[in-house]
Tab-separated table of C-alpha atoms in Angstrom:
chain	number	residue	atom	x	y	z
A	1151	MET	CA	-45.279	87.419	122.083
A	1152	GLN	CA	-44.968	89.548	118.954
A	1153	ALA	CA	-45.896	88.824	115.343
A	1154	SER	CA	-42.890	87.661	113.359
A	1155	LEU	CA	-41.309	90.148	110.980
A	1156	HIS	CA	-41.738	87.530	108.266
A	1157	LEU	CA	-45.500	87.406	108.861
A	1158	LEU	CA	-45.832	91.191	108.971
A	1159	GLU	CA	-43.965	91.448	105.673
A	1160	LYS	CA	-46.461	89.056	104.086
A	1161	LEU	CA	-49.376	91.024	105.529
A	1162	ASP	CA	-48.094	94.324	104.168
A	1163	LYS	CA	-46.826	93.193	100.776
A	1164	GLY	CA	-48.466	94.270	97.559
A	1165	PRO	CA	-49.885	92.008	94.845
A	1166	PRO	CA	-49.708	89.362	93.617
A	1167	TYR	CA	-51.091	87.437	96.580
A	1168	LYS	CA	-50.981	83.628	96.676
A	1169	LEU	CA	-53.479	81.581	98.713
A	1170	LEU	CA	-53.737	77.834	99.347
A	1171	ALA	CA	-56.926	76.119	100.614
A	1172	LEU	CA	-57.111	72.459	101.666
A	1173	ASP	CA	-60.326	70.441	102.110
A	1174	GLY	CA	-61.186	68.109	104.952
A	1175	GLY	CA	-61.548	64.381	104.387
A	1176	GLY	CA	-59.795	62.262	107.023
A	1177	ILE	CA	-57.133	59.883	105.726
A	1178	ARG	CA	-58.080	60.983	102.215
A	1179	GLY	CA	-55.743	63.873	102.966
A	1180	LEU	CA	-53.109	61.559	101.485
A	1181	LEU	CA	-54.677	62.275	98.101
A	1182	SER	CA	-54.147	66.016	98.671
A	1183	ILE	CA	-50.580	65.427	99.821
A	1184	GLU	CA	-49.623	63.764	96.533
A	1185	ILE	CA	-51.095	66.702	94.587
A	1186	LEU	CA	-49.155	69.092	96.828
A	1187	ALA	CA	-45.961	67.104	96.214
A	1188	GLU	CA	-46.315	67.583	92.455
A	1189	MET	CA	-47.049	71.285	92.939
A	1190	GLU	CA	-44.060	71.734	95.251
A	1191	GLN	CA	-41.751	70.094	92.715
A	1192	LEU	CA	-43.124	72.178	89.838
A	1193	LEU	CA	-42.775	75.469	91.738
A	1194	GLN	CA	-39.288	74.556	92.893
A	1195	GLN	CA	-38.262	74.051	89.263
A	1196	GLN	CA	-40.038	77.170	88.008
A	1197	LEU	CA	-38.437	79.335	90.699
A	1198	GLY	CA	-34.994	77.765	90.294
A	1199	LYS	CA	-34.800	76.725	93.957
A	1200	ASP	CA	-32.988	73.845	95.637
A	1201	ASP	CA	-34.453	71.154	97.900
A	1202	HIS	CA	-34.729	73.605	100.782
A	1203	PHE	CA	-37.707	75.157	98.997
A	1204	VAL	CA	-41.018	74.775	100.860
A	1205	LEU	CA	-44.522	75.873	99.940
A	1206	SER	CA	-44.528	78.427	102.760
A	1207	ASP	CA	-41.845	80.269	100.750
A	1208	TYR	CA	-44.382	80.737	97.956
A	1209	PHE	CA	-47.827	81.136	99.527
A	1210	GLU	CA	-48.702	84.026	101.841
A	1211	TYR	CA	-51.958	82.606	103.266
A	1212	MET	CA	-52.886	78.967	103.879
A	1213	ALA	CA	-56.168	77.539	105.118
A	1214	GLY	CA	-57.443	74.103	106.000
A	1215	THR	CA	-60.360	72.238	107.473
A	1216	SER	CA	-60.036	68.965	109.431
A	1217	THR	CA	-57.268	66.920	107.781
A	1218	GLY	CA	-56.636	69.995	105.615
A	1219	ALA	CA	-55.965	71.941	108.820
A	1220	VAL	CA	-53.288	69.419	109.810
A	1221	ILE	CA	-51.599	69.665	106.417
A	1222	ALA	CA	-51.887	73.463	106.140
A	1223	THR	CA	-50.427	73.936	109.635
A	1224	CYS	CA	-47.486	71.636	108.875
A	1225	LEU	CA	-46.812	73.438	105.597
A	1226	SER	CA	-47.063	76.848	107.264
A	1227	LEU	CA	-44.456	75.699	109.784
A	1228	GLY	CA	-42.075	75.151	106.875
A	1229	MET	CA	-42.343	71.391	106.387
A	1230	ARG	CA	-41.605	69.851	103.000
A	1231	VAL	CA	-44.488	67.844	101.571
A	1232	ALA	CA	-42.430	64.650	101.901
A	1233	GLU	CA	-42.274	65.196	105.665
A	1234	VAL	CA	-46.041	65.584	105.881
A	1235	ARG	CA	-46.508	62.458	103.775
A	1236	SER	CA	-44.242	60.468	106.087
A	1237	MET	CA	-46.193	61.644	109.119
A	1238	TYR	CA	-49.473	60.413	107.588
A	1239	LEU	CA	-48.079	57.096	106.394
A	1240	GLU	CA	-46.333	56.309	109.671
A	1241	SER	CA	-49.131	57.438	111.970
A	1242	ALA	CA	-52.389	56.689	110.156
A	1243	GLU	CA	-53.216	53.471	112.036
A	1244	LEU	CA	-52.161	55.062	115.318
A	1245	MET	CA	-54.319	58.152	114.766
A	1246	PHE	CA	-57.310	55.965	113.876
A	1247	ASP	CA	-56.975	53.809	116.988
A	1248	LYS	CA	-60.248	52.067	117.863
A	1249	ALA	CA	-61.938	53.277	121.021
A	1250	SER	CA	-63.042	50.838	123.699
A	1251	VAL	CA	-66.371	49.086	123.236
A	1252	LEU	CA	-68.198	51.374	125.673
A	1253	LYS	CA	-66.741	54.526	124.131
A	1254	ARG	CA	-67.841	53.417	120.670
A	1255	LEU	CA	-71.395	54.303	121.635
A	1256	ARG	CA	-70.171	57.916	121.299
A	1257	TYR	CA	-67.226	57.780	118.884
A	1258	LYS	CA	-65.169	55.222	116.934
A	1259	TYR	CA	-61.606	56.328	117.688
A	1260	ASP	CA	-59.636	57.531	120.696
A	1261	ASP	CA	-58.332	61.069	120.437
A	1262	GLU	CA	-55.211	60.589	122.581
A	1263	PRO	CA	-52.951	59.233	119.794
A	1264	LEU	CA	-53.921	62.043	117.407
A	1265	ALA	CA	-53.509	64.688	120.113
A	1266	ALA	CA	-50.118	63.294	121.129
A	1267	LYS	CA	-48.915	63.187	117.525
A	1268	LEU	CA	-49.992	66.769	116.879
A	1269	GLN	CA	-48.311	68.005	120.059
A	1270	SER	CA	-45.094	66.178	119.168
A	1271	VAL	CA	-44.901	67.342	115.550
A	1272	LEU	CA	-45.877	70.955	116.235
A	1273	SER	CA	-43.502	71.215	119.174
A	1274	LYS	CA	-40.599	69.781	117.175
A	1275	ARG	CA	-41.204	72.027	114.167
A	1276	SER	CA	-41.697	75.208	116.204
A	1277	GLY	CA	-38.975	74.577	118.791
A	1278	GLU	CA	-41.531	75.437	121.485
A	1279	ALA	CA	-42.957	73.154	124.150
A	1280	THR	CA	-46.531	74.239	123.401
A	1281	PRO	CA	-46.735	76.501	120.350
A	1282	THR	CA	-49.776	78.735	120.187
A	1283	LEU	CA	-51.771	80.089	117.268
A	1284	GLY	CA	-49.584	83.173	117.526
A	1285	THR	CA	-46.272	81.318	117.328
A	1286	THR	CA	-43.634	83.066	115.256
A	1287	ALA	CA	-42.733	79.662	113.808
A	1288	LEU	CA	-45.677	79.924	111.398
A	1289	LYS	CA	-44.233	81.333	108.194
A	1290	THR	CA	-47.545	82.272	106.573
A	1291	LEU	CA	-50.923	83.556	107.540
A	1292	LEU	CA	-52.917	80.503	108.604
A	1293	MET	CA	-56.654	79.950	108.886
A	1294	VAL	CA	-58.134	76.841	110.567
A	1295	VAL	CA	-61.861	76.119	110.382
A	1296	LEU	CA	-63.664	74.689	113.417
A	1297	ARG	CA	-67.258	74.476	114.538
A	1298	ASN	CA	-67.973	75.827	117.996
A	1299	ALA	CA	-70.695	73.467	119.208
A	1300	THR	CA	-71.195	75.588	122.330
A	1301	THR	CA	-72.200	78.673	120.339
A	1302	ASP	CA	-73.542	76.689	117.351
A	1303	SER	CA	-71.402	78.602	114.870
A	1304	PRO	CA	-68.459	78.205	112.471
A	1305	TRP	CA	-65.168	79.496	113.870
A	1306	PRO	CA	-62.519	80.262	111.247
A	1307	LEU	CA	-59.516	81.094	113.454
A	1308	SER	CA	-56.479	82.820	111.976
A	1309	ASN	CA	-53.071	83.921	113.226
A	1310	ASN	CA	-53.493	87.389	111.713
A	1311	PRO	CA	-52.073	89.633	114.479
A	1312	ARG	CA	-54.440	92.443	113.453
A	1313	ALA	CA	-57.673	90.450	113.638
A	1314	GLN	CA	-60.325	91.634	116.087
A	1315	TYR	CA	-59.971	88.789	118.574
A	1316	ASN	CA	-56.172	88.587	118.229
A	1317	THR	CA	-55.314	92.082	119.386
A	1318	PRO	CA	-54.152	93.441	121.720
A	1319	LEU	CA	-52.054	90.532	122.947
A	1320	ASP	CA	-53.021	91.212	126.560
A	1321	ARG	CA	-56.712	91.149	125.635
A	1322	PRO	CA	-58.574	88.600	127.808
A	1323	GLY	CA	-59.154	85.527	125.690
A	1324	CYS	CA	-56.821	86.622	122.879
A	1325	ASN	CA	-57.013	83.820	120.312
A	1326	LEU	CA	-53.290	83.983	119.572
A	1327	HIS	CA	-52.612	82.415	122.993
A	1328	LEU	CA	-54.637	79.267	122.212
A	1329	PRO	CA	-52.562	76.071	121.907
A	1330	LEU	CA	-52.064	75.362	118.217
A	1331	TRP	CA	-52.442	71.609	118.642
A	1332	GLN	CA	-55.850	72.034	120.283
A	1333	ILE	CA	-57.117	74.206	117.454
A	1334	VAL	CA	-55.990	71.701	114.841
A	1335	ARG	CA	-57.305	68.735	116.850
A	1336	GLY	CA	-60.644	70.496	117.262
A	1337	SER	CA	-60.868	70.998	113.501
A	1338	CYS	CA	-60.393	67.213	113.092
A	1339	ALA	CA	-62.991	66.160	115.686
A	1340	ALA	CA	-65.448	64.615	113.244
A	1341	PRO	CA	-68.639	63.619	115.105
A	1342	THR	CA	-68.959	59.831	115.561
A	1343	TYR	CA	-65.264	59.455	114.621
A	1344	PHE	CA	-63.502	61.417	117.399
A	1345	PRO	CA	-64.630	63.033	120.655
A	1346	PRO	CA	-64.994	66.838	120.679
A	1347	GLU	CA	-62.134	69.089	121.779
A	1348	GLN	CA	-62.765	71.366	124.754
A	1349	VAL	CA	-60.815	74.626	124.697
A	1350	LYS	CA	-60.724	77.184	127.494
A	1351	ILE	CA	-61.014	80.788	126.287
A	1352	ASN	CA	-61.079	83.605	128.821
A	1353	GLU	CA	-62.019	81.213	131.649
A	1354	ARG	CA	-64.901	79.754	129.687
A	1355	ALA	CA	-64.830	76.254	128.174
A	1356	PHE	CA	-66.012	75.871	124.595
A	1357	VAL	CA	-66.647	72.569	122.817
A	1358	PHE	CA	-65.270	72.332	119.294
A	1359	VAL	CA	-65.949	69.765	116.583
A	1360	ASP	CA	-64.842	69.175	113.017
A	1361	GLY	CA	-64.815	72.220	110.743
A	1362	GLY	CA	-66.337	69.962	108.093
A	1363	ILE	CA	-69.646	70.364	109.963
A	1364	THR	CA	-69.797	73.950	108.650
A	1365	PRO	CA	-70.179	75.371	105.128
A	1366	TYR	CA	-66.362	75.388	104.899
A	1367	ASN	CA	-65.144	71.802	104.574
A	1368	ASN	CA	-63.797	73.307	101.376
A	1369	PRO	CA	-62.472	76.600	102.797
A	1370	ALA	CA	-61.472	78.204	99.481
A	1371	PHE	CA	-63.992	81.023	99.134
A	1372	LYS	CA	-63.936	81.676	102.873
A	1373	LEU	CA	-60.176	82.123	102.578
A	1374	PHE	CA	-60.691	84.676	99.800
A	1375	LEU	CA	-63.093	86.572	102.074
A	1376	MET	CA	-60.708	86.377	105.049
A	1377	ALA	CA	-57.988	87.907	102.870
A	1378	THR	CA	-60.055	90.725	101.352
A	1379	VAL	CA	-63.014	91.755	103.551
A	1380	ASP	CA	-62.210	94.775	105.724
A	1381	ALA	CA	-63.529	93.231	108.939
A	1382	TYR	CA	-60.859	90.507	108.878
A	1383	GLN	CA	-58.055	93.112	108.848
A	1384	VAL	CA	-55.851	91.658	106.103
A	1385	ASN	CA	-57.247	94.051	103.507
A	1386	TRP	CA	-55.610	92.737	100.362
A	1387	ARG	CA	-57.075	94.467	97.318
A	1388	PRO	CA	-56.925	92.412	94.117
A	1389	ARG	CA	-57.875	94.605	91.156
A	1390	ASN	CA	-58.000	91.783	88.628
A	1391	SER	CA	-57.232	88.086	88.214
A	1392	LYS	CA	-53.470	88.688	87.960
A	1393	ASP	CA	-53.341	90.182	91.465
A	1394	MET	CA	-54.283	87.009	93.340
A	1395	LEU	CA	-53.894	83.239	92.913
A	1396	LEU	CA	-56.161	80.892	94.852
A	1397	VAL	CA	-55.253	77.190	94.726
A	1398	SER	CA	-57.875	74.821	96.157
A	1399	ILE	CA	-57.110	71.121	96.718
A	1400	GLY	CA	-59.733	68.510	97.531
A	1401	THR	CA	-59.578	65.055	99.098
A	1402	GLY	CA	-61.757	63.425	96.474
A	1403	SER	CA	-65.462	63.769	95.781
A	1404	ALA	CA	-67.426	60.766	96.983
A	1405	ALA	CA	-71.036	61.506	96.020
A	1406	GLN	CA	-72.912	58.341	95.056
A	1407	PHE	CA	-75.796	57.714	92.662
A	1408	ASP	CA	-78.375	55.312	94.114
A	1409	ASP	CA	-80.554	54.170	91.226
A	1410	GLY	CA	-82.467	51.701	93.388
A	1411	LEU	CA	-83.487	54.150	96.127
A	1412	SER	CA	-87.133	54.048	97.159
A	1413	PRO	CA	-88.939	56.655	99.308
A	1414	ARG	CA	-89.626	53.854	101.803
A	1415	ASP	CA	-85.866	53.344	102.238
A	1416	MET	CA	-85.455	56.859	103.645
A	1417	ASN	CA	-86.127	56.059	107.280
A	1418	LEU	CA	-84.578	57.668	110.357
A	1419	LEU	CA	-81.452	55.486	110.241
A	1420	TYR	CA	-80.954	56.200	106.521
A	1421	ASN	CA	-81.265	59.949	107.029
A	1422	CYS	CA	-78.928	59.992	110.034
A	1423	SER	CA	-76.252	58.169	108.044
A	1424	THR	CA	-76.552	60.098	104.771
A	1425	ILE	CA	-77.592	63.685	105.530
A	1426	PRO	CA	-74.218	64.834	106.988
A	1427	SER	CA	-72.269	63.688	103.925
A	1428	ALA	CA	-74.929	65.121	101.603
A	1429	LEU	CA	-74.687	68.533	103.266
A	1430	MET	CA	-70.882	68.366	103.214
A	1431	HIS	CA	-70.830	67.516	99.505
A	1432	GLY	CA	-73.213	70.376	98.740
A	1433	CYS	CA	-71.115	72.900	100.681
A	1434	ILE	CA	-67.900	71.776	98.972
A	1435	ASN	CA	-69.494	72.355	95.566
A	1436	GLU	CA	-70.914	75.713	96.635
A	1437	GLN	CA	-67.483	77.011	97.682
A	1438	ASP	CA	-66.077	75.764	94.361
A	1439	LEU	CA	-68.908	77.408	92.423
A	1440	LEU	CA	-68.407	80.771	94.160
A	1441	CYS	CA	-64.697	80.666	93.385
A	1442	ARG	CA	-65.461	80.039	89.703
A	1443	ILE	CA	-67.882	82.970	89.599
A	1444	PHE	CA	-65.562	85.456	91.326
A	1445	GLY	CA	-62.334	84.000	89.910
A	1446	ASP	CA	-60.853	83.166	86.515
A	1447	CYS	CA	-60.922	79.364	86.704
A	1448	LEU	CA	-58.068	77.607	84.899
A	1449	GLU	CA	-58.687	74.072	86.193
A	1450	GLY	CA	-61.527	72.199	87.849
A	1451	GLY	CA	-63.844	69.253	87.409
A	1452	ILE	CA	-67.471	69.179	86.324
A	1453	LEU	CA	-69.878	70.724	88.838
A	1454	ASP	CA	-73.067	69.870	86.946
A	1455	ARG	CA	-74.163	69.561	83.335
A	1456	GLU	CA	-76.093	72.834	83.304
A	1457	LEU	CA	-73.027	74.841	84.337
A	1458	ASN	CA	-70.517	72.820	82.340
A	1459	LYS	CA	-72.114	72.800	78.899
A	1460	ARG	CA	-68.784	72.234	77.188
A	1461	MET	CA	-67.916	68.896	78.699
A	1462	ASP	CA	-64.552	68.758	76.916
A	1463	THR	CA	-63.341	71.803	78.892
A	1464	PRO	CA	-65.188	71.626	82.225
A	1465	TYR	CA	-62.784	73.985	83.974
A	1466	LEU	CA	-63.828	77.044	81.964
A	1467	GLY	CA	-64.777	79.946	84.216
A	1468	LEU	CA	-68.383	81.025	84.637
A	1469	ALA	CA	-69.423	84.366	83.176
A	1470	GLY	CA	-71.924	86.504	85.004
A	1471	ALA	CA	-72.108	88.966	87.866
A	1472	VAL	CA	-68.371	89.473	88.452
A	1473	ASP	CA	-66.400	91.104	85.635
A	1474	PRO	CA	-63.470	91.503	85.683
A	1475	LYS	CA	-62.610	88.455	87.756
A	1476	LEU	CA	-60.918	89.149	91.092
A	1477	PHE	CA	-58.432	86.285	91.205
A	1478	THR	CA	-57.011	83.339	89.286
A	1479	TYR	CA	-58.450	80.059	90.525
A	1480	VAL	CA	-57.462	76.414	90.168
A	1481	ARG	CA	-59.205	73.453	91.763
A	1482	TYR	CA	-57.452	70.079	91.929
A	1483	ASN	CA	-59.637	67.164	92.960
A	1484	ALA	CA	-60.701	63.641	91.950
A	1485	GLN	CA	-63.993	61.817	91.474
A	1486	LEU	CA	-63.951	58.719	93.658
A	1487	ASP	CA	-66.868	56.929	92.012
A	1488	ALA	CA	-66.442	54.130	89.473
A	1489	ALA	CA	-66.730	56.469	86.489
A	1490	GLY	CA	-64.103	58.832	87.868
A	1491	LEU	CA	-61.652	56.070	88.719
A	1492	ASN	CA	-62.106	54.479	85.301
A	1493	GLU	CA	-61.448	57.813	83.612
A	1494	MET	CA	-58.139	57.998	85.494
A	1495	GLY	CA	-57.254	54.478	84.361
A	1496	LEU	CA	-57.591	53.302	87.956
A	1497	GLY	CA	-60.537	50.970	87.509
A	1498	HIS	CA	-58.781	48.350	89.634
A	1499	ILE	CA	-59.551	50.479	92.721
A	1500	GLU	CA	-62.869	49.676	94.390
A	1501	PRO	CA	-64.637	53.046	94.939
A	1502	ARG	CA	-65.994	52.309	98.428
A	1503	THR	CA	-62.510	51.442	99.713
A	1504	VAL	CA	-61.241	54.983	99.096
A	1505	GLN	CA	-64.404	56.934	99.841
A	1506	GLN	CA	-64.361	56.479	103.609
A	1507	LEU	CA	-62.716	59.044	105.895
A	1508	ASP	CA	-60.993	56.242	107.823
A	1509	SER	CA	-59.872	53.916	104.998
A	1510	VAL	CA	-56.358	53.604	106.434
A	1511	SER	CA	-55.845	50.153	104.911
A	1512	HIS	CA	-56.071	51.726	101.457
A	1513	LYS	CA	-53.412	54.431	101.816
A	1514	ALA	CA	-51.539	53.227	98.726
A	1515	GLN	CA	-54.638	53.556	96.543
A	1516	LEU	CA	-55.294	57.082	97.811
A	1517	GLN	CA	-51.705	57.996	96.970
A	1518	GLU	CA	-52.115	56.454	93.530
A	1519	ILE	CA	-55.148	58.652	92.855
A	1520	GLY	CA	-53.405	61.774	94.162
A	1521	LYS	CA	-50.339	61.137	92.028
A	1522	TRP	CA	-52.518	60.767	88.934
A	1523	VAL	CA	-54.251	64.076	89.640
A	1524	GLY	CA	-50.928	65.795	90.314
A	1525	LYS	CA	-49.285	64.526	87.125
A	1526	SER	CA	-52.360	65.112	84.957
A	1527	LYS	CA	-53.759	68.381	86.306
A	1528	VAL	CA	-50.997	70.478	87.920
A	1529	ARG	CA	-49.459	72.508	85.103
A	1530	ALA	CA	-46.890	75.286	84.886
A	1531	GLU	CA	-49.280	77.633	83.058
A	1532	HIS	CA	-51.500	77.762	86.142
A	1533	PHE	CA	-48.684	79.590	87.967
A	1534	ALA	CA	-47.154	81.501	85.040
A	1535	ASP	CA	-48.412	84.925	86.166
A	1536	PHE	CA	-47.301	84.307	89.760
A	1537	ILE	CA	-43.652	83.279	89.417
C-alpha cells in the first residue's frame, strides 16, 4: 500500500490551506449535513464547477468526531452531500436499532446495523472489500477522533502517511492498516448508546469509545494543531489569516438553563445523567474559543456575554495574545433551546425533541434547522480569499 499521489500533492502544496471540522452529535449530524449542502452549492457556483464537484475537491484536510467522523469520511471518499444525506435518512432507524432487554443494561442500541452500514458504504465508495485508514480512495487528509478506553487517552487517528505511527508501512501495528469502518464505528461508540469497538493493533486488543468523550467532540482546534505542529508531520505554515481557512460545523448546542434547580436535586443519579453532557458542552465551547483567539473569526454564535460585548455582531474575533491571526475561521452552528429556535423563526419545534442524540423521529425538524443555518449564515465572503 502506498499513499495516493493525490494525497501527497495535498500534503506538499503551499498555502492557502483549507480545513473542515465536523462535531459529534448522533442523528443531529443531519443538521450539519444541511449546512454542508448549502456550502457545497455555494462553492460549486463560486468555482464555476458542474454537479461532479465534491467538497473533497476543495478541502485538503477533514476531521470529524462521532457522527462527524462518519460524515467527514464519506466526504473524503468523494461523496456528494446529497449522498450522505440519503444515507442518514434511509438508515437512521436501522442504525438506532433497540438492543434486547438484557443488553439495555449496558447500552441502548445494537451496533451490528451501524457496523454493517459503514462496511457497505465504505466498501462501495472505495472499491475495496475492507478499506483501511490508508486507502488511496480517501481524497483528503482525514482525522478521526476516538477515545482509547484501554489507555484512558484521546486518539486522533489520521491517514497522514508521514505520521509517526503510520510509517513505515511494514511497521508492526501501523495505523494505516486498521480497517476504516472500525475506526469510524469506534468514534461513534457513545457510552450507554452503543457498545465499545474492540480493535486489534499489533496483536493487542484495544477498546475504543466515542471521541465525544474527549476534549475534541468539536475537533476544530485539534485539527489546526494536527496540520501545523511539527510532531504531526504535516507541517503547514500559515503566516497570516489568508494562508489558512478553518470551517467548523456543529450539530446544535443543547445546553439548558434550569431555573428551578436546588442543591438537593443534585444526587448521584442527577450527576451521572448530566455531567457527561456538561463536560461535552464545555469542551465544544473551549475549542471554539481557541479558534477565535488564534483565528480571524468571520462567523460564529455567542459564547458568553463577557466575550461577546457587542451582541449585534457576536462573531467578531477576539483580540489578545495572537496577532496577527494565523487562519480565517468560521463556525456554523445552531442554538437548540427555545430562545434559539424562536430567533430562527422555528418556534414550532419543541427543543427537547431535537436535542437528543437519538431523536430519529424528528429528522425533518433537524433538517429544517440546518437549512435555516445554511441559508442564513453560509456566505460567499467567508470563502472570498480562498477561491
